[in-house]
């Protein structure tokens, strides 16, 4: 009987640990202040931290931060006019987390289901060669976890290999900030320890990128999710959440998704289906008889939902960047708000009404407004 109790306790402990890890993501940042040996300041990219952080926390994940030395990290590339950056810039609790990042040896890899390397020029220094961070990433990945990077944060996985010295991403498509976009004549570039694309290739990865830049380009290959530059931050974070949800479902068939998770999946079917040319995902998200509503020239404009979906061509991707802002649920009814940015054109604010019937949440109504993107002088 005692053996049975011990087995039950061990199983329960392992299950609890696994469940706990499912809802935790580890962010990797850098302590670098300067492009040494120069006195040119560098920093962690604020947008590349707060945008994914916002997506992850709204999806129910807890985020912890580490840096090679622990403690305060430099932040930069801040746009205080951006609503989401402004929100976190003046959030003392959040900023306190950045002021007290943990050292790598202060965290346990089995507490996390994903590791995310944020970018900024600082990410080129101190992270890639940190053996403890490499070990953490390796352990997370070995337990069906996700490894994710954005922009210069991809430098952090330059030397990522398994216990036998074999690249963890051999043959996989990886993106990050391409060397061709660097200003090679500038002093900052001359301090870089390596070029990201060449380092990824040397470690047997297949480096891919978009020649456009700023178009939200990202790559998902297995359990590696990587983004080219800040414009991909939301997409990368959403893909990580999607992968983790899938992994959780596969490893624990008894888990029942919450209404919040189901609504988020429905909204992502709309956001990602439109951006990636996947009309079947829109049909999954919307009720067959839904319409879209907006106001033009002080006149109500109603558009057929079926016509809207029909205009989405299979495989025709766009550079739309979407994020979920808020969801409010009451029993079998919910309202949601999302933002869709089309670079150099418009920012749309969408409002949705969703209802749950036959066990599934569907969007039955969408209304929206938009603002034109200010032209650069």
PDB file of C-alpha atoms in Angstrom, residues 89-370:
ATOM      1  CA  UNK A  89       7.276  51.550 -20.103  1.00  0.00           C
ATOM      2  CA  UNK A  90       5.115  53.017 -17.331  1.00  0.00           C
ATOM      3  CA  UNK A  91       4.310  49.673 -15.707  1.00  0.00           C
ATOM      4  CA  UNK A  92       6.519  49.679 -12.600  1.00  0.00           C
ATOM      5  CA  UNK A  93       5.931  45.978 -11.878  1.00  0.00           C
ATOM      6  CA  UNK A  94       7.046  44.987 -15.379  1.00  0.00           C
ATOM      7  CA  UNK A  95      10.022  47.338 -15.430  1.00  0.00           C
ATOM      8  CA  UNK A  96      11.082  45.927 -12.077  1.00  0.00           C
ATOM      9  CA  UNK A  97      11.358  42.509 -13.745  1.00  0.00           C
ATOM     10  CA  UNK A  98      13.814  43.986 -16.264  1.00  0.00           C
ATOM     11  CA  UNK A  99      15.747  45.591 -13.420  1.00  0.00           C
ATOM     12  CA  UNK A 100      16.102  42.251 -11.624  1.00  0.00           C
ATOM     13  CA  UNK A 101      16.635  39.586 -14.282  1.00  0.00           C
ATOM     14  CA  UNK A 102      17.813  36.234 -12.957  1.00  0.00           C
ATOM     15  CA  UNK A 103      21.168  34.639 -13.554  1.00  0.00           C
ATOM     16  CA  UNK A 104      21.025  31.483 -15.714  1.00  0.00           C
ATOM     17  CA  UNK A 105      22.076  29.256 -12.808  1.00  0.00           C
ATOM     18  CA  UNK A 106      19.119  30.547 -10.767  1.00  0.00           C
ATOM     19  CA  UNK A 107      16.469  28.909 -12.971  1.00  0.00           C
ATOM     20  CA  UNK A 108      15.475  25.310 -13.599  1.00  0.00           C
ATOM     21  CA  UNK A 109      14.953  24.379 -17.247  1.00  0.00           C
ATOM     22  CA  UNK A 110      12.179  21.903 -16.400  1.00  0.00           C
ATOM     23  CA  UNK A 111      10.019  24.808 -15.220  1.00  0.00           C
ATOM     24  CA  UNK A 112       9.660  26.122 -18.796  1.00  0.00           C
ATOM     25  CA  UNK A 113       8.052  24.948 -22.001  1.00  0.00           C
ATOM     26  CA  UNK A 114       9.669  27.591 -24.231  1.00  0.00           C
ATOM     27  CA  UNK A 115      12.723  29.817 -24.354  1.00  0.00           C
ATOM     28  CA  UNK A 116      12.648  33.129 -26.236  1.00  0.00           C
ATOM     29  CA  UNK A 117      15.716  35.170 -27.217  1.00  0.00           C
ATOM     30  CA  UNK A 118      14.891  38.869 -27.600  1.00  0.00           C
ATOM     31  CA  UNK A 119      16.942  41.108 -29.866  1.00  0.00           C
ATOM     32  CA  UNK A 120      18.653  44.456 -30.051  1.00  0.00           C
ATOM     33  CA  UNK A 121      22.346  45.088 -30.632  1.00  0.00           C
ATOM     34  CA  UNK A 122      23.110  43.916 -27.093  1.00  0.00           C
ATOM     35  CA  UNK A 123      21.979  40.401 -28.020  1.00  0.00           C
ATOM     36  CA  UNK A 124      25.160  39.968 -30.083  1.00  0.00           C
ATOM     37  CA  UNK A 125      27.238  39.891 -26.905  1.00  0.00           C
ATOM     38  CA  UNK A 126      27.463  37.512 -23.973  1.00  0.00           C
ATOM     39  CA  UNK A 127      24.525  35.231 -24.782  1.00  0.00           C
ATOM     40  CA  UNK A 128      25.631  32.846 -27.517  1.00  0.00           C
ATOM     41  CA  UNK A 129      28.710  31.663 -25.643  1.00  0.00           C
ATOM     42  CA  UNK A 130      26.998  31.272 -22.268  1.00  0.00           C
ATOM     43  CA  UNK A 131      27.164  27.549 -21.544  1.00  0.00           C
ATOM     44  CA  UNK A 132      24.445  27.619 -18.879  1.00  0.00           C
ATOM     45  CA  UNK A 133      21.962  29.339 -21.198  1.00  0.00           C
ATOM     46  CA  UNK A 134      22.815  26.802 -23.910  1.00  0.00           C
ATOM     47  CA  UNK A 135      22.155  23.980 -21.434  1.00  0.00           C
ATOM     48  CA  UNK A 136      18.798  25.473 -20.441  1.00  0.00           C
ATOM     49  CA  UNK A 137      17.732  25.805 -24.078  1.00  0.00           C
ATOM     50  CA  UNK A 138      18.899  22.276 -24.831  1.00  0.00           C
ATOM     51  CA  UNK A 139      16.928  20.827 -21.908  1.00  0.00           C
ATOM     52  CA  UNK A 140      13.758  22.756 -22.781  1.00  0.00           C
ATOM     53  CA  UNK A 141      13.975  21.594 -26.386  1.00  0.00           C
ATOM     54  CA  UNK A 142      14.661  17.973 -25.397  1.00  0.00           C
ATOM     55  CA  UNK A 143      11.388  17.886 -23.447  1.00  0.00           C
ATOM     56  CA  UNK A 144       9.232  18.856 -26.411  1.00  0.00           C
ATOM     57  CA  UNK A 145       9.710  22.560 -25.743  1.00  0.00           C
ATOM     58  CA  UNK A 146       9.986  25.460 -28.182  1.00  0.00           C
ATOM     59  CA  UNK A 147      13.064  27.549 -28.992  1.00  0.00           C
ATOM     60  CA  UNK A 148      12.240  31.001 -30.346  1.00  0.00           C
ATOM     61  CA  UNK A 149      14.249  34.061 -31.381  1.00  0.00           C
ATOM     62  CA  UNK A 150      13.732  37.419 -33.002  1.00  0.00           C
ATOM     63  CA  UNK A 151      16.039  39.704 -35.007  1.00  0.00           C
ATOM     64  CA  UNK A 152      19.521  39.933 -33.395  1.00  0.00           C
ATOM     65  CA  UNK A 153      18.256  37.569 -30.709  1.00  0.00           C
ATOM     66  CA  UNK A 154      18.963  34.761 -33.191  1.00  0.00           C
ATOM     67  CA  UNK A 155      22.639  35.341 -32.372  1.00  0.00           C
ATOM     68  CA  UNK A 156      21.888  33.627 -29.055  1.00  0.00           C
ATOM     69  CA  UNK A 157      21.481  30.221 -30.715  1.00  0.00           C
ATOM     70  CA  UNK A 158      24.583  30.514 -32.908  1.00  0.00           C
ATOM     71  CA  UNK A 159      26.320  27.639 -31.100  1.00  0.00           C
ATOM     72  CA  UNK A 160      23.274  25.698 -29.876  1.00  0.00           C
ATOM     73  CA  UNK A 161      24.032  21.974 -29.988  1.00  0.00           C
ATOM     74  CA  UNK A 162      23.018  18.786 -28.203  1.00  0.00           C
ATOM     75  CA  UNK A 163      25.137  16.850 -25.694  1.00  0.00           C
ATOM     76  CA  UNK A 164      27.026  15.195 -28.561  1.00  0.00           C
ATOM     77  CA  UNK A 165      27.929  18.470 -30.228  1.00  0.00           C
ATOM     78  CA  UNK A 166      25.336  18.124 -32.993  1.00  0.00           C
ATOM     79  CA  UNK A 167      23.393  21.245 -33.977  1.00  0.00           C
ATOM     80  CA  UNK A 168      19.858  21.280 -32.568  1.00  0.00           C
ATOM     81  CA  UNK A 169      18.579  22.943 -35.739  1.00  0.00           C
ATOM     82  CA  UNK A 170      20.607  21.124 -38.396  1.00  0.00           C
ATOM     83  CA  UNK A 171      18.729  21.362 -41.698  1.00  0.00           C
ATOM     84  CA  UNK A 172      16.002  23.578 -40.225  1.00  0.00           C
ATOM     85  CA  UNK A 173      15.006  26.992 -41.539  1.00  0.00           C
ATOM     86  CA  UNK A 174      16.094  29.765 -39.183  1.00  0.00           C
ATOM     87  CA  UNK A 175      15.738  33.502 -39.649  1.00  0.00           C
ATOM     88  CA  UNK A 176      17.080  36.563 -37.889  1.00  0.00           C
ATOM     89  CA  UNK A 177      18.529  39.926 -38.855  1.00  0.00           C
ATOM     90  CA  UNK A 178      20.394  39.388 -42.158  1.00  0.00           C
ATOM     91  CA  UNK A 179      23.964  40.587 -42.424  1.00  0.00           C
ATOM     92  CA  UNK A 180      23.145  42.353 -45.698  1.00  0.00           C
ATOM     93  CA  UNK A 181      20.927  44.813 -43.800  1.00  0.00           C
ATOM     94  CA  UNK A 182      23.674  45.839 -41.362  1.00  0.00           C
ATOM     95  CA  UNK A 183      25.431  49.164 -41.870  1.00  0.00           C
ATOM     96  CA  UNK A 184      28.846  47.638 -42.351  1.00  0.00           C
ATOM     97  CA  UNK A 185      30.628  50.959 -42.653  1.00  0.00           C
ATOM     98  CA  UNK A 186      29.589  51.942 -39.107  1.00  0.00           C
ATOM     99  CA  UNK A 187      31.770  51.382 -36.045  1.00  0.00           C
ATOM    100  CA  UNK A 188      29.126  49.335 -34.210  1.00  0.00           C
ATOM    101  CA  UNK A 189      29.220  46.612 -36.870  1.00  0.00           C
ATOM    102  CA  UNK A 190      32.989  46.220 -36.592  1.00  0.00           C
ATOM    103  CA  UNK A 191      32.543  45.113 -32.958  1.00  0.00           C
ATOM    104  CA  UNK A 192      30.242  42.166 -33.798  1.00  0.00           C
ATOM    105  CA  UNK A 193      31.789  38.805 -32.865  1.00  0.00           C
ATOM    106  CA  UNK A 194      30.132  37.160 -35.875  1.00  0.00           C
ATOM    107  CA  UNK A 195      27.503  37.601 -38.576  1.00  0.00           C
ATOM    108  CA  UNK A 196      24.241  35.924 -37.565  1.00  0.00           C
ATOM    109  CA  UNK A 197      23.439  34.299 -40.906  1.00  0.00           C
ATOM    110  CA  UNK A 198      26.964  32.929 -41.309  1.00  0.00           C
ATOM    111  CA  UNK A 199      26.959  31.562 -37.741  1.00  0.00           C
ATOM    112  CA  UNK A 200      23.614  29.811 -38.254  1.00  0.00           C
ATOM    113  CA  UNK A 201      24.845  28.313 -41.515  1.00  0.00           C
ATOM    114  CA  UNK A 202      28.103  27.182 -39.875  1.00  0.00           C
ATOM    115  CA  UNK A 203      25.989  25.369 -37.267  1.00  0.00           C
ATOM    116  CA  UNK A 204      24.193  23.480 -40.069  1.00  0.00           C
ATOM    117  CA  UNK A 205      21.059  25.622 -40.083  1.00  0.00           C
ATOM    118  CA  UNK A 206      19.379  26.931 -43.232  1.00  0.00           C
ATOM    119  CA  UNK A 207      19.262  30.716 -42.872  1.00  0.00           C
ATOM    120  CA  UNK A 208      16.257  32.301 -44.618  1.00  0.00           C
ATOM    121  CA  UNK A 209      15.057  35.902 -44.801  1.00  0.00           C
ATOM    122  CA  UNK A 210      12.927  38.381 -46.715  1.00  0.00           C
ATOM    123  CA  UNK A 211      14.644  40.882 -48.984  1.00  0.00           C
ATOM    124  CA  UNK A 212      11.925  43.425 -48.126  1.00  0.00           C
ATOM    125  CA  UNK A 213      12.522  43.660 -44.403  1.00  0.00           C
ATOM    126  CA  UNK A 214       9.883  45.069 -42.061  1.00  0.00           C
ATOM    127  CA  UNK A 215       7.248  42.792 -43.578  1.00  0.00           C
ATOM    128  CA  UNK A 216       6.697  40.482 -40.618  1.00  0.00           C
ATOM    129  CA  UNK A 217       8.804  37.634 -42.037  1.00  0.00           C
ATOM    130  CA  UNK A 218       9.214  34.646 -39.734  1.00  0.00           C
ATOM    131  CA  UNK A 219       9.926  30.937 -39.928  1.00  0.00           C
ATOM    132  CA  UNK A 220       8.466  27.916 -38.150  1.00  0.00           C
ATOM    133  CA  UNK A 221      10.418  24.696 -38.625  1.00  0.00           C
ATOM    134  CA  UNK A 222       9.615  21.967 -36.153  1.00  0.00           C
ATOM    135  CA  UNK A 223       9.868  23.513 -32.698  1.00  0.00           C
ATOM    136  CA  UNK A 224      12.044  26.433 -33.796  1.00  0.00           C
ATOM    137  CA  UNK A 225      10.146  29.704 -34.264  1.00  0.00           C
ATOM    138  CA  UNK A 226      12.248  32.632 -35.457  1.00  0.00           C
ATOM    139  CA  UNK A 227      11.531  36.168 -36.658  1.00  0.00           C
ATOM    140  CA  UNK A 228      13.553  38.427 -38.933  1.00  0.00           C
ATOM    141  CA  UNK A 229      12.972  41.802 -37.277  1.00  0.00           C
ATOM    142  CA  UNK A 230      10.599  43.668 -34.895  1.00  0.00           C
ATOM    143  CA  UNK A 231       7.718  43.553 -37.390  1.00  0.00           C
ATOM    144  CA  UNK A 232       7.456  39.793 -36.812  1.00  0.00           C
ATOM    145  CA  UNK A 233       7.173  39.989 -33.012  1.00  0.00           C
ATOM    146  CA  UNK A 234       3.433  39.342 -32.764  1.00  0.00           C
ATOM    147  CA  UNK A 235       3.471  36.581 -35.369  1.00  0.00           C
ATOM    148  CA  UNK A 236       6.382  34.802 -33.705  1.00  0.00           C
ATOM    149  CA  UNK A 237       4.711  34.949 -30.291  1.00  0.00           C
ATOM    150  CA  UNK A 238       1.409  33.671 -31.672  1.00  0.00           C
ATOM    151  CA  UNK A 239       3.179  30.765 -33.366  1.00  0.00           C
ATOM    152  CA  UNK A 240       4.912  29.842 -30.115  1.00  0.00           C
ATOM    153  CA  UNK A 241       1.581  29.796 -28.274  1.00  0.00           C
ATOM    154  CA  UNK A 242       0.028  27.691 -31.040  1.00  0.00           C
ATOM    155  CA  UNK A 243       2.863  25.160 -30.858  1.00  0.00           C
ATOM    156  CA  UNK A 244       2.702  24.981 -27.070  1.00  0.00           C
ATOM    157  CA  UNK A 245      -1.067  24.472 -27.151  1.00  0.00           C
ATOM    158  CA  UNK A 246      -0.618  21.641 -29.635  1.00  0.00           C
ATOM    159  CA  UNK A 247       2.135  20.037 -27.569  1.00  0.00           C
ATOM    160  CA  UNK A 248       0.066  20.297 -24.409  1.00  0.00           C
ATOM    161  CA  UNK A 249      -2.893  18.676 -26.110  1.00  0.00           C
ATOM    162  CA  UNK A 250      -0.719  15.822 -27.394  1.00  0.00           C
ATOM    163  CA  UNK A 251       1.005  15.180 -24.055  1.00  0.00           C
ATOM    164  CA  UNK A 252      -2.116  15.391 -21.926  1.00  0.00           C
ATOM    165  CA  UNK A 253      -5.200  14.167 -23.694  1.00  0.00           C
ATOM    166  CA  UNK A 254      -7.313  14.760 -20.590  1.00  0.00           C
ATOM    167  CA  UNK A 255      -6.769  18.510 -20.661  1.00  0.00           C
ATOM    168  CA  UNK A 256      -9.810  20.540 -21.569  1.00  0.00           C
ATOM    169  CA  UNK A 257      -9.125  23.879 -23.175  1.00  0.00           C
ATOM    170  CA  UNK A 258     -10.562  26.888 -21.394  1.00  0.00           C
ATOM    171  CA  UNK A 259     -13.046  29.179 -23.122  1.00  0.00           C
ATOM    172  CA  UNK A 260     -10.311  31.814 -23.170  1.00  0.00           C
ATOM    173  CA  UNK A 261      -7.957  29.451 -25.033  1.00  0.00           C
ATOM    174  CA  UNK A 262     -10.675  28.463 -27.487  1.00  0.00           C
ATOM    175  CA  UNK A 263     -11.602  32.084 -28.211  1.00  0.00           C
ATOM    176  CA  UNK A 264      -7.961  32.960 -28.726  1.00  0.00           C
ATOM    177  CA  UNK A 265      -7.614  30.117 -31.234  1.00  0.00           C
ATOM    178  CA  UNK A 266     -10.721  31.340 -33.070  1.00  0.00           C
ATOM    179  CA  UNK A 267      -9.344  34.879 -33.269  1.00  0.00           C
ATOM    180  CA  UNK A 268      -5.969  33.591 -34.468  1.00  0.00           C
ATOM    181  CA  UNK A 269      -7.726  31.604 -37.183  1.00  0.00           C
ATOM    182  CA  UNK A 270      -9.022  34.954 -38.423  1.00  0.00           C
ATOM    183  CA  UNK A 271      -5.786  36.930 -37.919  1.00  0.00           C
ATOM    184  CA  UNK A 272      -3.365  34.337 -39.280  1.00  0.00           C
ATOM    185  CA  UNK A 273      -5.747  32.920 -41.880  1.00  0.00           C
ATOM    186  CA  UNK A 274      -6.092  36.346 -43.484  1.00  0.00           C
ATOM    187  CA  UNK A 275      -2.359  37.103 -43.332  1.00  0.00           C
ATOM    188  CA  UNK A 276      -1.235  33.720 -44.643  1.00  0.00           C
ATOM    189  CA  UNK A 277      -3.823  33.114 -47.353  1.00  0.00           C
ATOM    190  CA  UNK A 278      -5.766  30.367 -45.515  1.00  0.00           C
ATOM    191  CA  UNK A 279      -9.481  30.860 -46.224  1.00  0.00           C
ATOM    192  CA  UNK A 280     -10.285  27.496 -44.592  1.00  0.00           C
ATOM    193  CA  UNK A 281      -9.202  28.962 -41.243  1.00  0.00           C
ATOM    194  CA  UNK A 282     -11.580  31.886 -41.717  1.00  0.00           C
ATOM    195  CA  UNK A 283     -14.440  29.514 -42.455  1.00  0.00           C
ATOM    196  CA  UNK A 284     -13.555  27.754 -39.227  1.00  0.00           C
ATOM    197  CA  UNK A 285     -13.550  31.020 -37.255  1.00  0.00           C
ATOM    198  CA  UNK A 286     -16.691  32.691 -38.591  1.00  0.00           C
ATOM    199  CA  UNK A 287     -20.355  31.742 -38.537  1.00  0.00           C
ATOM    200  CA  UNK A 288     -21.476  31.108 -42.146  1.00  0.00           C
ATOM    201  CA  UNK A 289     -23.873  34.081 -42.051  1.00  0.00           C
ATOM    202  CA  UNK A 290     -21.604  36.696 -40.482  1.00  0.00           C
ATOM    203  CA  UNK A 291     -21.153  40.181 -41.921  1.00  0.00           C
ATOM    204  CA  UNK A 292     -18.606  42.970 -41.526  1.00  0.00           C
ATOM    205  CA  UNK A 293     -19.681  46.478 -40.546  1.00  0.00           C
ATOM    206  CA  UNK A 294     -17.917  49.830 -40.822  1.00  0.00           C
ATOM    207  CA  UNK A 295     -18.730  53.471 -41.485  1.00  0.00           C
ATOM    208  CA  UNK A 296     -17.633  55.320 -44.625  1.00  0.00           C
ATOM    209  CA  UNK A 297     -18.583  58.936 -45.359  1.00  0.00           C
ATOM    210  CA  UNK A 298     -20.997  58.869 -42.432  1.00  0.00           C
ATOM    211  CA  UNK A 299     -22.803  55.897 -43.977  1.00  0.00           C
ATOM    212  CA  UNK A 300     -23.090  52.379 -42.585  1.00  0.00           C
ATOM    213  CA  UNK A 301     -21.234  49.973 -44.852  1.00  0.00           C
ATOM    214  CA  UNK A 302     -22.121  46.275 -44.665  1.00  0.00           C
ATOM    215  CA  UNK A 303     -19.993  43.634 -46.351  1.00  0.00           C
ATOM    216  CA  UNK A 304     -20.846  39.977 -46.852  1.00  0.00           C
ATOM    217  CA  UNK A 305     -18.672  37.662 -44.779  1.00  0.00           C
ATOM    218  CA  UNK A 306     -18.750  35.022 -47.484  1.00  0.00           C
ATOM    219  CA  UNK A 307     -17.536  37.576 -50.023  1.00  0.00           C
ATOM    220  CA  UNK A 308     -14.776  38.625 -47.645  1.00  0.00           C
ATOM    221  CA  UNK A 309     -13.543  35.038 -47.291  1.00  0.00           C
ATOM    222  CA  UNK A 310     -13.815  34.437 -51.030  1.00  0.00           C
ATOM    223  CA  UNK A 311     -11.381  37.325 -51.589  1.00  0.00           C
ATOM    224  CA  UNK A 312      -8.691  35.530 -49.562  1.00  0.00           C
ATOM    225  CA  UNK A 313      -6.628  33.608 -52.104  1.00  0.00           C
ATOM    226  CA  UNK A 314      -5.087  30.314 -51.008  1.00  0.00           C
ATOM    227  CA  UNK A 315      -1.375  30.711 -50.258  1.00  0.00           C
ATOM    228  CA  UNK A 316      -1.351  34.459 -50.966  1.00  0.00           C
ATOM    229  CA  UNK A 317       0.378  35.960 -47.941  1.00  0.00           C
ATOM    230  CA  UNK A 318       0.182  39.592 -46.893  1.00  0.00           C
ATOM    231  CA  UNK A 319       2.222  41.716 -44.504  1.00  0.00           C
ATOM    232  CA  UNK A 320      -0.686  42.245 -42.102  1.00  0.00           C
ATOM    233  CA  UNK A 321       0.415  42.141 -38.444  1.00  0.00           C
ATOM    234  CA  UNK A 322      -2.337  41.343 -35.962  1.00  0.00           C
ATOM    235  CA  UNK A 323      -2.609  41.110 -32.190  1.00  0.00           C
ATOM    236  CA  UNK A 324      -5.397  40.385 -29.728  1.00  0.00           C
ATOM    237  CA  UNK A 325      -5.934  43.310 -27.360  1.00  0.00           C
ATOM    238  CA  UNK A 326      -8.780  42.176 -25.104  1.00  0.00           C
ATOM    239  CA  UNK A 327     -11.375  39.454 -24.557  1.00  0.00           C
ATOM    240  CA  UNK A 328     -14.400  39.596 -22.241  1.00  0.00           C
ATOM    241  CA  UNK A 329     -16.387  36.380 -21.647  1.00  0.00           C
ATOM    242  CA  UNK A 330     -19.732  35.755 -19.986  1.00  0.00           C
ATOM    243  CA  UNK A 331     -20.960  32.148 -20.163  1.00  0.00           C
ATOM    244  CA  UNK A 332     -21.562  31.444 -23.874  1.00  0.00           C
ATOM    245  CA  UNK A 333     -21.061  35.012 -25.145  1.00  0.00           C
ATOM    246  CA  UNK A 334     -17.909  37.075 -25.597  1.00  0.00           C
ATOM    247  CA  UNK A 335     -16.632  40.302 -27.086  1.00  0.00           C
ATOM    248  CA  UNK A 336     -13.078  40.799 -28.308  1.00  0.00           C
ATOM    249  CA  UNK A 337     -10.860  43.542 -29.660  1.00  0.00           C
ATOM    250  CA  UNK A 338      -7.914  43.108 -32.034  1.00  0.00           C
ATOM    251  CA  UNK A 339      -5.544  45.384 -33.909  1.00  0.00           C
ATOM    252  CA  UNK A 340      -4.368  44.757 -37.468  1.00  0.00           C
ATOM    253  CA  UNK A 341      -1.477  46.796 -38.855  1.00  0.00           C
ATOM    254  CA  UNK A 342      -0.805  46.930 -42.578  1.00  0.00           C
ATOM    255  CA  UNK A 343       2.622  48.626 -42.765  1.00  0.00           C
ATOM    256  CA  UNK A 344       2.741  51.919 -44.640  1.00  0.00           C
ATOM    257  CA  UNK A 345      -1.037  51.915 -45.120  1.00  0.00           C
ATOM    258  CA  UNK A 346      -3.531  51.549 -42.265  1.00  0.00           C
ATOM    259  CA  UNK A 347      -4.062  50.337 -38.717  1.00  0.00           C
ATOM    260  CA  UNK A 348      -7.422  48.631 -38.239  1.00  0.00           C
ATOM    261  CA  UNK A 349      -9.204  48.238 -34.919  1.00  0.00           C
ATOM    262  CA  UNK A 350     -11.587  45.263 -35.001  1.00  0.00           C
ATOM    263  CA  UNK A 351     -14.415  44.454 -32.594  1.00  0.00           C
ATOM    264  CA  UNK A 352     -15.945  40.983 -32.521  1.00  0.00           C
ATOM    265  CA  UNK A 353     -18.994  39.331 -31.015  1.00  0.00           C
ATOM    266  CA  UNK A 354     -18.550  35.609 -30.433  1.00  0.00           C
ATOM    267  CA  UNK A 355     -21.006  32.949 -29.321  1.00  0.00           C
ATOM    268  CA  UNK A 356     -20.413  29.385 -28.197  1.00  0.00           C
ATOM    269  CA  UNK A 357     -22.715  26.750 -29.629  1.00  0.00           C
ATOM    270  CA  UNK A 358     -22.288  23.050 -30.321  1.00  0.00           C
ATOM    271  CA  UNK A 359     -19.157  23.255 -28.178  1.00  0.00           C
ATOM    272  CA  UNK A 360     -17.378  25.754 -30.449  1.00  0.00           C
ATOM    273  CA  UNK A 361     -16.782  29.506 -30.338  1.00  0.00           C
ATOM    274  CA  UNK A 362     -17.658  31.327 -33.567  1.00  0.00           C
ATOM    275  CA  UNK A 363     -17.371  34.960 -34.609  1.00  0.00           C
ATOM    276  CA  UNK A 364     -20.871  36.097 -35.551  1.00  0.00           C
ATOM    277  CA  UNK A 365     -20.174  39.805 -35.994  1.00  0.00           C
ATOM    278  CA  UNK A 366     -17.216  41.990 -36.873  1.00  0.00           C
ATOM    279  CA  UNK A 367     -17.158  45.795 -36.910  1.00  0.00           C
ATOM    280  CA  UNK A 368     -14.089  47.882 -37.485  1.00  0.00           C
ATOM    281  CA  UNK A 369     -12.541  51.284 -37.951  1.00  0.00           C
ATOM    282  CA  UNK A 370      -9.161  52.358 -39.264  1.00  0.00           C
TER     283      UNK A 370
END
